[in-house]
Tab-separated table of C-alpha atoms and ligand atoms in Angstrom:
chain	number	residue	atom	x	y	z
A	1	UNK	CA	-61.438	-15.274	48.700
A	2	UNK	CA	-63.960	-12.529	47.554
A	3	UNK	CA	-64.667	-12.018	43.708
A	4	UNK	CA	-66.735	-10.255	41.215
A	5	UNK	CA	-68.812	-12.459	39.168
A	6	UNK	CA	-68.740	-11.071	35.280
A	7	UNK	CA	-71.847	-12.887	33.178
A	8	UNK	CA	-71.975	-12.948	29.669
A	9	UNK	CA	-75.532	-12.396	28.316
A	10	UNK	CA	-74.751	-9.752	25.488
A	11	UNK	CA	-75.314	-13.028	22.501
A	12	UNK	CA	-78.086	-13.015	20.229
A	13	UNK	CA	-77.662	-16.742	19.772
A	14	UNK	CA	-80.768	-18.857	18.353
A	15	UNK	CA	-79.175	-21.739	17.620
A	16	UNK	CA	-80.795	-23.266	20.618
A	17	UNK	CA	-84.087	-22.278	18.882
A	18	UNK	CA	-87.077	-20.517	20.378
A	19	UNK	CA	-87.096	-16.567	19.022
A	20	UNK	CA	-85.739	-15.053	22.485
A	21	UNK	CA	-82.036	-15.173	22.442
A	22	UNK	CA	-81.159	-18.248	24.961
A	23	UNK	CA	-80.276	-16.142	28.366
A	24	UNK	CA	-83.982	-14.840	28.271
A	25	UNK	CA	-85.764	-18.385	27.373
A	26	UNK	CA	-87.753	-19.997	29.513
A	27	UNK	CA	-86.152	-23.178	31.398
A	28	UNK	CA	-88.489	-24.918	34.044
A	29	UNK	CA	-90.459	-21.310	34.655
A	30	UNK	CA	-87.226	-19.202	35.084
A	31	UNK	CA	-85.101	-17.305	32.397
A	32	UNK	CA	-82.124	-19.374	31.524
A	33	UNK	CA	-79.630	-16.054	33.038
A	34	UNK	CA	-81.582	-16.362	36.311
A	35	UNK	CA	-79.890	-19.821	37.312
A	36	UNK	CA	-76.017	-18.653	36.934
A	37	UNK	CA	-77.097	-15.206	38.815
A	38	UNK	CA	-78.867	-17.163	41.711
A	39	UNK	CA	-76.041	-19.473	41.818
A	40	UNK	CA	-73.397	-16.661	42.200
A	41	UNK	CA	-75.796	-14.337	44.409
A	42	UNK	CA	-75.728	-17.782	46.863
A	43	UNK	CA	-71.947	-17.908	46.928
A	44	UNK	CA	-71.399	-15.401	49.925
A	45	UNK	CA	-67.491	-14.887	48.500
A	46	UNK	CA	-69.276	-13.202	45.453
A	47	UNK	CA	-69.022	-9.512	46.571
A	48	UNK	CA	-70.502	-8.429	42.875
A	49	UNK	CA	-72.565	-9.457	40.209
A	50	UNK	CA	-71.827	-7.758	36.657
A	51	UNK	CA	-74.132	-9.049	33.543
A	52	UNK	CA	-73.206	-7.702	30.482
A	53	UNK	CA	-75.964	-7.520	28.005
A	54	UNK	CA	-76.899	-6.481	24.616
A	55	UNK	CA	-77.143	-2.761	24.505
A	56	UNK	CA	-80.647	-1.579	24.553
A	57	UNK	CA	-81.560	-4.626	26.555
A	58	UNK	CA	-81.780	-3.326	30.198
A	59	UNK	CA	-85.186	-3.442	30.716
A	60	UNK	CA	-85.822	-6.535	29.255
A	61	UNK	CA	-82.674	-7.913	31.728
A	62	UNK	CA	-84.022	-6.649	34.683
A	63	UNK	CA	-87.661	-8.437	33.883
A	64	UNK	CA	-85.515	-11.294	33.407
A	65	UNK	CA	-83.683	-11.294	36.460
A	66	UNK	CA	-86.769	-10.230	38.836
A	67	UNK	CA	-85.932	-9.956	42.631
A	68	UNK	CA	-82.109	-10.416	41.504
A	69	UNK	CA	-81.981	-7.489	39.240
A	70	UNK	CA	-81.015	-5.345	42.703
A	71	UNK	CA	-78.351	-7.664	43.093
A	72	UNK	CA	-76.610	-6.965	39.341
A	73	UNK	CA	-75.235	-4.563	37.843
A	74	UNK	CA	-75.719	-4.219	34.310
A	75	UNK	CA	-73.481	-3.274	31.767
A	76	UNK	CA	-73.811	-3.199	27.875
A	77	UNK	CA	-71.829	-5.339	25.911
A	78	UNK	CA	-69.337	-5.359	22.472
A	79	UNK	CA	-69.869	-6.701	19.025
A	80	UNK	CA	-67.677	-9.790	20.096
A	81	UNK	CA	-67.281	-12.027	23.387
A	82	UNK	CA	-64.232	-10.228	24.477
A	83	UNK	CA	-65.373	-6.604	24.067
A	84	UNK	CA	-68.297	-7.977	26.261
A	85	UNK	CA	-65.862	-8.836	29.018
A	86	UNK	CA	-63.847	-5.724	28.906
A	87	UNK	CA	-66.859	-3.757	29.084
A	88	UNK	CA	-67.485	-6.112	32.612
A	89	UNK	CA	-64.133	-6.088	33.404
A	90	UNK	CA	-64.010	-2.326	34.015
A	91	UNK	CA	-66.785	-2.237	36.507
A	92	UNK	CA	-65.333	-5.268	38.682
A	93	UNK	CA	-64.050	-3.867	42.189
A	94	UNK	CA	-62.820	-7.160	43.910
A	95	UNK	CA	-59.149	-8.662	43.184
A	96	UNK	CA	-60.787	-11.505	41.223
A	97	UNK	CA	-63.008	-12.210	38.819
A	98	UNK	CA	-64.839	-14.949	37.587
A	99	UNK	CA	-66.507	-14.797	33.903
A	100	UNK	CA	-68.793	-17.151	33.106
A	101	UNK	CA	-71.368	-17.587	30.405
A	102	UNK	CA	-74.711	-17.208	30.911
A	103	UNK	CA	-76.145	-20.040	28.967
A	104	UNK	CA	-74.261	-22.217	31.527
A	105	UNK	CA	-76.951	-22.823	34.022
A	106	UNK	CA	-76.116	-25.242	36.166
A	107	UNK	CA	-72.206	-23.830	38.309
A	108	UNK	CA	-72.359	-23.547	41.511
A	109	UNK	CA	-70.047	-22.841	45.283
A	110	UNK	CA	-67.991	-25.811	44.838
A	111	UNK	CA	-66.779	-24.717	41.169
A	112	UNK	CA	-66.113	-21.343	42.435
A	113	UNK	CA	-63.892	-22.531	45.170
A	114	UNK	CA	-61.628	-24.907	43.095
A	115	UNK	CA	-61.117	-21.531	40.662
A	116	UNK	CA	-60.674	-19.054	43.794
A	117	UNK	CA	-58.293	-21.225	45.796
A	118	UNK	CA	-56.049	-21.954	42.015
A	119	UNK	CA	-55.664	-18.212	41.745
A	120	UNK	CA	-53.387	-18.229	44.878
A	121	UNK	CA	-50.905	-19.451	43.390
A	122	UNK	CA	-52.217	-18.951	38.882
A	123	UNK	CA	-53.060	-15.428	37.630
A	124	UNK	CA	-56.076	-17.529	36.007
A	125	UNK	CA	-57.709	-20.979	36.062
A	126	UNK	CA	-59.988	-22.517	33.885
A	127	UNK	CA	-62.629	-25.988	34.469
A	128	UNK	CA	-61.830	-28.568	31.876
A	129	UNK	CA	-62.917	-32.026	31.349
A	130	UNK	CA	-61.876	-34.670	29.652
A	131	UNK	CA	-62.495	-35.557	25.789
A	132	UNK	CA	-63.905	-39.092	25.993
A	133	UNK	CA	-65.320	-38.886	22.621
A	134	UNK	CA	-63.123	-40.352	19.707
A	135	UNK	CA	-62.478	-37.560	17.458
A	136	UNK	CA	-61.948	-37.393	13.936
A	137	UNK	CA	-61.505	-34.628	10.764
A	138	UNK	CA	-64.083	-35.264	8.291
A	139	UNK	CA	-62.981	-32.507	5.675
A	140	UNK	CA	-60.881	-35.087	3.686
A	141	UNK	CA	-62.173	-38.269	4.611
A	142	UNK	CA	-62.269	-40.217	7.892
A	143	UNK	CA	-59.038	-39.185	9.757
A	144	UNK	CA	-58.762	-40.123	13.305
A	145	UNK	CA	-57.318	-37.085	15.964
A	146	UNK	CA	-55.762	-38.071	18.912
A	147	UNK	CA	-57.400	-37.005	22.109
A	148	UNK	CA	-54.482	-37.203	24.012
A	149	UNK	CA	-53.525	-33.994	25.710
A	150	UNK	CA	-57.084	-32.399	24.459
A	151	UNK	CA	-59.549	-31.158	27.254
A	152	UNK	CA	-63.248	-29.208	26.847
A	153	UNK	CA	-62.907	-26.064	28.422
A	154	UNK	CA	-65.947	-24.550	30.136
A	155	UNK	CA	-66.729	-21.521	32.447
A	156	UNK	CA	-66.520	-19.498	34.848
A	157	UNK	CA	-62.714	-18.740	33.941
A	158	UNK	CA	-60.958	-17.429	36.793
A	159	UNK	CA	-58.345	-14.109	36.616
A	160	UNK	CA	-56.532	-12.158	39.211
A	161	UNK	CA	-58.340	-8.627	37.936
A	162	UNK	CA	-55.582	-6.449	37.923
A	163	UNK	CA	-53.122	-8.455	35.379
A	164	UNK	CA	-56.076	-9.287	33.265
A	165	UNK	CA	-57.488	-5.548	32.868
A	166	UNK	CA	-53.307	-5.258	31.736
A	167	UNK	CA	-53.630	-7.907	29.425
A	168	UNK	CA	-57.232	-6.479	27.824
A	169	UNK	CA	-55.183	-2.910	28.050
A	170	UNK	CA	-52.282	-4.229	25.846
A	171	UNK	CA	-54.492	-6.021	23.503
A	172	UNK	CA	-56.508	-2.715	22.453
A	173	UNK	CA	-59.064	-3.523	19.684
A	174	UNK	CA	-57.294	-7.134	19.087
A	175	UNK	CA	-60.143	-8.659	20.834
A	176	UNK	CA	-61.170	-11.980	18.577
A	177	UNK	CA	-60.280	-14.285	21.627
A	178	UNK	CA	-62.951	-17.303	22.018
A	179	UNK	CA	-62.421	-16.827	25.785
A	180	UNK	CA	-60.315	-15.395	28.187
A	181	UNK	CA	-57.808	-17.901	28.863
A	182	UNK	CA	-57.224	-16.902	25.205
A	183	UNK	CA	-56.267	-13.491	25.650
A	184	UNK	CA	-54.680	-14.837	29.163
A	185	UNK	CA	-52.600	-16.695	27.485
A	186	UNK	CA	-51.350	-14.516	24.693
A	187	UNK	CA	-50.386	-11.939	26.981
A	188	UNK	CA	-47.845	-14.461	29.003
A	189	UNK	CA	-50.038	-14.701	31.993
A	190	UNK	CA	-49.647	-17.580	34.087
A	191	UNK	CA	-52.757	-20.342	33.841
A	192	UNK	CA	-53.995	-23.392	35.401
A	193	UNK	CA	-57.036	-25.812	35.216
A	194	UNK	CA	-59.113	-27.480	37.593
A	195	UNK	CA	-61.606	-29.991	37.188
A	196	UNK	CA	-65.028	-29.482	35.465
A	197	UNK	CA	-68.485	-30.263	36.315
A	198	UNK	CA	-70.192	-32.527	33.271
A	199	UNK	CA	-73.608	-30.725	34.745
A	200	UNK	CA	-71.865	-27.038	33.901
A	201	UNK	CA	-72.679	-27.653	30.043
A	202	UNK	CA	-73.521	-24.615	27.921
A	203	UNK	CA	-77.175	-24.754	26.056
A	204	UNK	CA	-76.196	-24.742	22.818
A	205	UNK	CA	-78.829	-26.819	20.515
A	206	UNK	CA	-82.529	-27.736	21.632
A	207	UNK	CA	-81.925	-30.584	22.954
A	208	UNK	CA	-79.656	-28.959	25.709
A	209	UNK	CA	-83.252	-27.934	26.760
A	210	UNK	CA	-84.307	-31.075	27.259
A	211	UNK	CA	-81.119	-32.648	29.096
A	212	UNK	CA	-81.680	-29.329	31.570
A	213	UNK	CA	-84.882	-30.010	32.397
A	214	UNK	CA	-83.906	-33.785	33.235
A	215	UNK	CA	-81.101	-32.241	35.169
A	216	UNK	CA	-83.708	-30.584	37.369
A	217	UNK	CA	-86.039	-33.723	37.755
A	218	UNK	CA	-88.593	-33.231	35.029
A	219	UNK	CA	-89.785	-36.563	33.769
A	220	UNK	CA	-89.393	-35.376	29.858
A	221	UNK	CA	-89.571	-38.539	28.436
A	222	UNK	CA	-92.724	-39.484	29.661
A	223	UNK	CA	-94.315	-35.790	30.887
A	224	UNK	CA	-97.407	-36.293	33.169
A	225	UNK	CA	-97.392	-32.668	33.700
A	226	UNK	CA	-100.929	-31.188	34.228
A	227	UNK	CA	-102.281	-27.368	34.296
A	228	UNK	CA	-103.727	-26.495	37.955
A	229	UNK	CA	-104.750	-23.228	39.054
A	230	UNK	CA	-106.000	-22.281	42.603
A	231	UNK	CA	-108.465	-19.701	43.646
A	232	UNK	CA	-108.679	-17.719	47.247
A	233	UNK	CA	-110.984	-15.041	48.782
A	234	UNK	CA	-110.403	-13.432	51.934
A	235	UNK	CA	-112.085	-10.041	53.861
A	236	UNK	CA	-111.365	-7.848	56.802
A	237	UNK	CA	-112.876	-5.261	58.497
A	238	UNK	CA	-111.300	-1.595	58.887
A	239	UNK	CA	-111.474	0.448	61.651
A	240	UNK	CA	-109.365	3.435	62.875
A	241	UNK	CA	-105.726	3.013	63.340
A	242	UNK	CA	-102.317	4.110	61.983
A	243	UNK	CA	-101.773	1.902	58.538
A	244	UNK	CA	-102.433	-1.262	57.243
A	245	UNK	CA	-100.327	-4.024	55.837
A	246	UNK	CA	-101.581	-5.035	52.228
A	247	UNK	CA	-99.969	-7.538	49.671
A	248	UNK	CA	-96.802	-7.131	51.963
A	249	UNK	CA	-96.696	-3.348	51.587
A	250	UNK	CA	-97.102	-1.102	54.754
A	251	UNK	CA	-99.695	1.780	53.628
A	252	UNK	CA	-99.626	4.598	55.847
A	253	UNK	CA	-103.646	5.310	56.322
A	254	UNK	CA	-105.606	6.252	59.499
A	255	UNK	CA	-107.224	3.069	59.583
A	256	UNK	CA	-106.321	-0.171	60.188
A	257	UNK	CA	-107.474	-3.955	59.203
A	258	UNK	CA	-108.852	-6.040	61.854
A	259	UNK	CA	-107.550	-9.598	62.025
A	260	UNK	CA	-105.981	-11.862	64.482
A	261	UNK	CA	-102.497	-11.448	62.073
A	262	UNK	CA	-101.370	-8.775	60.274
A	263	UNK	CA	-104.941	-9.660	58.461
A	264	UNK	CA	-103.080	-8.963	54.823
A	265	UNK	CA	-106.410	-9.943	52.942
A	266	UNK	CA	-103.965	-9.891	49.347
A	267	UNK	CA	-101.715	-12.158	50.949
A	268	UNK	CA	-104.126	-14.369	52.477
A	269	UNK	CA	-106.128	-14.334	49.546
A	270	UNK	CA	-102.865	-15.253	47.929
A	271	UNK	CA	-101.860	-18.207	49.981
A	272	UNK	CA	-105.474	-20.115	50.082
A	273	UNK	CA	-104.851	-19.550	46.054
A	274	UNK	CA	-101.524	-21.620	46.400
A	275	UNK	CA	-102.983	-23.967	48.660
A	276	UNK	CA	-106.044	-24.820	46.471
A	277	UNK	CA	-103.465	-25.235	43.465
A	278	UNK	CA	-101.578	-28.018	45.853
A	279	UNK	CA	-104.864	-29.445	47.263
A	280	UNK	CA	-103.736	-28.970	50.387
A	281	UNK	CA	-106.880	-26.836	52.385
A	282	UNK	CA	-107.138	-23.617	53.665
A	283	UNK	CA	-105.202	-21.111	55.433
A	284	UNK	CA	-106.936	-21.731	58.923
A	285	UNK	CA	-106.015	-25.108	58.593
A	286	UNK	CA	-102.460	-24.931	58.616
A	287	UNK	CA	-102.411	-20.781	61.201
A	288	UNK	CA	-105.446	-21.559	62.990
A	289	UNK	CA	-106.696	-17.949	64.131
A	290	UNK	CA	-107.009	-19.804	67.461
A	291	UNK	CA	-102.909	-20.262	68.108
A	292	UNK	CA	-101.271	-17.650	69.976
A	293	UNK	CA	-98.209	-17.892	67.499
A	294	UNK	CA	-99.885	-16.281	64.775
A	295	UNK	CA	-100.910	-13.313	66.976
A	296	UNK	CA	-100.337	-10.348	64.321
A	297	UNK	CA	-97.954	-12.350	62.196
A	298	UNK	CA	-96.576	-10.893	59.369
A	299	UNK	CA	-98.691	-12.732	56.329
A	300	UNK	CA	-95.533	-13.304	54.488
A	301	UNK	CA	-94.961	-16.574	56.880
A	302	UNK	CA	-97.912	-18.084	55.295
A	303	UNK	CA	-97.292	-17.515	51.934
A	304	UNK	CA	-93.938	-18.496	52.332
A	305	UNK	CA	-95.253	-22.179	53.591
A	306	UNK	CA	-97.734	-22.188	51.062
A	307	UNK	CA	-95.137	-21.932	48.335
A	308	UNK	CA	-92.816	-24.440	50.309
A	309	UNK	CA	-96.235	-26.998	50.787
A	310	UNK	CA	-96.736	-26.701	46.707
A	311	UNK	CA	-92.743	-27.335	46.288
A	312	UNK	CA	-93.322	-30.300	47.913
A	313	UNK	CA	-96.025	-31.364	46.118
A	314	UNK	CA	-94.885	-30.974	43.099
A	315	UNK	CA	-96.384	-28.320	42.039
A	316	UNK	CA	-94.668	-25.171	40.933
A	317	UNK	CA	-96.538	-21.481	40.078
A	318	UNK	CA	-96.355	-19.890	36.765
A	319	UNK	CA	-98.829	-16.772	37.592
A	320	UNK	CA	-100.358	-15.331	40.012
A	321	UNK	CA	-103.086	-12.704	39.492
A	322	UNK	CA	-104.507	-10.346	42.763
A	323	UNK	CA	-107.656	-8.133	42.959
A	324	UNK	CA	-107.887	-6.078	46.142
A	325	UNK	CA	-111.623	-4.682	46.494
A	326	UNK	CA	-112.013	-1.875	48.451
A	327	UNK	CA	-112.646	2.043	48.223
A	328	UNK	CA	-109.652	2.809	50.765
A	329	UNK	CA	-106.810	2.965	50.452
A	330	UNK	CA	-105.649	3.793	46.727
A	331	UNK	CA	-103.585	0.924	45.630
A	332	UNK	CA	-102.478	2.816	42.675
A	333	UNK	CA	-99.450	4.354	44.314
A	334	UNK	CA	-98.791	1.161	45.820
A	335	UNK	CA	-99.182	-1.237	42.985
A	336	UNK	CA	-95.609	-1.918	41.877
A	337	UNK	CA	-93.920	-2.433	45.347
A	338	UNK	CA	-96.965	-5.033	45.731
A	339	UNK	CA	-96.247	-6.466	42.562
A	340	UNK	CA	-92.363	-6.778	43.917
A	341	UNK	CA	-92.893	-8.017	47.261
A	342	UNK	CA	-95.418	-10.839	45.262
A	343	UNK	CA	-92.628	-11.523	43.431
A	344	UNK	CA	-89.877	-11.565	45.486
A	345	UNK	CA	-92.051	-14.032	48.112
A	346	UNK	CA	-93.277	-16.528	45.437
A	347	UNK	CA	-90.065	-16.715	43.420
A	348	UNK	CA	-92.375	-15.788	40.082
A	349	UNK	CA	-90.867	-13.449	37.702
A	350	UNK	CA	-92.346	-9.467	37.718
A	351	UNK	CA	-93.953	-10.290	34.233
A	352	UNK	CA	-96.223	-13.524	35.853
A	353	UNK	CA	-97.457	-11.472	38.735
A	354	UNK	CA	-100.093	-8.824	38.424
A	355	UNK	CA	-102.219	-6.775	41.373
A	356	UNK	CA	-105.128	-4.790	40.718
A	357	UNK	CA	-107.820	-3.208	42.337
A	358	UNK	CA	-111.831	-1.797	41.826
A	359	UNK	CA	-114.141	-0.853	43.992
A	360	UNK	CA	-118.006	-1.747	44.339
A	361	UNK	CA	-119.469	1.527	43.356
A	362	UNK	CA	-120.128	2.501	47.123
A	363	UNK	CA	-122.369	-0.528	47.610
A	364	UNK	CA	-122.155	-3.295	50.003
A	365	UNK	CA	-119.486	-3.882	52.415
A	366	UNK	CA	-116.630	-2.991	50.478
A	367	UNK	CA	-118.406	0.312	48.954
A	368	UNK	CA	-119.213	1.706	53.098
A	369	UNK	CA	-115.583	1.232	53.842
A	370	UNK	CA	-116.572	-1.014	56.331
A	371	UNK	CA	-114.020	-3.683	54.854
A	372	UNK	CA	-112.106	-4.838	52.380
A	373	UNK	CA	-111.956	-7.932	49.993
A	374	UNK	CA	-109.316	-9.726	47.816
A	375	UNK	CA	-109.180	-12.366	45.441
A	376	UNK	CA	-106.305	-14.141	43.984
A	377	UNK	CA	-106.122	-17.053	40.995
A	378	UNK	CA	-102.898	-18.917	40.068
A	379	UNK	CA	-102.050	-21.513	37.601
A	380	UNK	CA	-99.387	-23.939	38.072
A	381	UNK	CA	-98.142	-27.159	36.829
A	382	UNK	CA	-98.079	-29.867	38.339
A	383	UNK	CA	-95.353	-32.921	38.095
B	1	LIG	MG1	-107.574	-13.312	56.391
């Protein structure tokens, strides 16, 4: 059952410290939005991504969400939660919806299906879990509440679209819900609840930081995290011919590069960079110029590898920095799509990726247009 996904990143939250409100701080070398977008963009029943942010924050989004931001469309938020969601709600095309907060990293397919398959039969559906805590008033004393009957509700709440855009209709500027089964419920829709995930927790305080990063594996109690970095270098000739491939990016030129692949010098320069971080050799080690396979290959295929080899490892980039050398072509016009396809390859955010280019002043190699060189440092850390 197709839906559109509505996320909530309009808050200007810092309770969960840090100066960046929480969807834009940093968790394991990803914005905290990024997780819940990658998680719905993964879900191939998600026919639409909506994030509603804090007006004026578009830009800053879109850095956020990198290689997603293509994927989401954004839409500025209201003053409160709900005026947020009506602002999504408008935009969503499918029959369903699912809104979920953003500083809820950790949802994914099997969530969305429980929700999806309730609304057959619900007009909404929300996870809940259990209160195993004992829970008490403390305004006049120790007084004990019972638990029984009480449940933690969490997100992505599920609606069929249609009755809720009614229900936000007839509520006009009434709009002080805390969520949407809320304003569901006030509006006589019928609701339901399926189970929760305990790992679909919202980041609330610091330490939610902490019990994320444990979530994904990070040793934080006892961090032997180090800094690495990796250099690479890598040169081919030009000759005449009808383009040439460089840091991913077809260039339409009347020249060519030389190479027994698609002889991407950026990208090859790239991947020994990764490799070095990881310790793991050189390019020709792992796409021997010799094997038939590799016979003009499209360079991604090795940075790809390279960035799966340092996965494994345990070693994940934070930045990657590229100088192409050459006097031909001009990067300049080609510069951002680089920067992109960098990006979108290595899984680093727009803002940790940077290409750039000189030339030698018409000497050596480089300055005859004979060839062309490129160089490429990361940094990483390792776990
Ligand atoms: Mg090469």
């Amino acid at each position: 059952m197709s839906y559109s996904a509505i996320i909530v990143a309009a808050g200007r939250g810092l309770r969960a410290g840090g100066d960046l409100p929480k969807q834009y701080q940093d968790l394991a070398g990803k914005p905290l939005i990024r997780y819940s977008v990658e998680a719905f963009a993964e879900d191939q029943n998600c026919a639409q991504i909506i994030v509603v942010i804090t007006p004026g924050d578009a830009q800053r989004m879109t850095s956020a969400l990198g290689p997603f931001a293509k994927l989401c469309t954004l839409v500025e938020g209201g003053e409160v939660r709900s005026a947020s969601v009506k602002a999504g709600i408008i935009v969503a095309e499918s029959d369903n919806v699912l809104i979920h907060d953003a500083a809820r990293p950790f949802v994914d397919q099997t969530l969305f299906s429980r929700l999806t398959l309730a609304l057959e039969n619900f007009d909404g559906a929300a996870p809940t879990l259990p209160v195993v805590d004992a829970l008490s008033r403390m305004d006049n004393g120790y007084q004990p509440v019972s638990r029984e009957g009480l449940f933690r509700v969490q997100t992505p709440q599920a609606f069929r679209t249609s009755v809720l855009k009614a229900a936000f209709a007839k509520a006009g500027d009434t709009l002080n819900f805390p969520d949407e089964m809320s304003l569901a419920q006030a509006h006589g829709l019928s609701l339901t609840t399926v189970e929760g995930d305990d790992n679909a927790f919202k980041i609330t305080h610091p330490s939610d930081f902490t019990r994320a990063l444990q979530i994904l594996g990070y040793n934080v109690e006892n961090k032997k995290e180090v800094v690495v970095a990796g250099q690479g270098y890598d040169v081919h000739r030009l000759t005449q011919g009808k383009g040439v491939t460089l840091c991913g990016v077809w260039i339409d030129c009347p020249y060519r590069l030389v190479g027994h692949s698609d002889a991407d010098a950026g990208l090859h320069a790239l991947t020994d960079a990764i490799l070095g971080a990881c310790a793991r050799g050189d390019i020709g080690q792992h796409f021997p110029p010799t094997d038939e396979r590799w016979k003009g290959a499209d360079s991604a295929a090795f940075l790809i590898h390279a960035v799966e080899l340092a996965r494994e490892a345990g070693v994940r980039l934070t930045h990657a920095d590229i100088t192409l050398i050459c006097e031909r072509p001009k990067i300049g016009p080609h510069r951002e799509a680089m920067q992109a396809r960098v990006a979108e390859l290595t899984g680093l955010c727009l803002d940790h990726v940077n290409i750039k280019a000189t030339t030698t002043e018409k000497l050596g190699f480089t300055g005859r247009q004979e060839g062309l060189a490129a160089q490429a440092i990361v940094s990483a850390i390792k776990s």
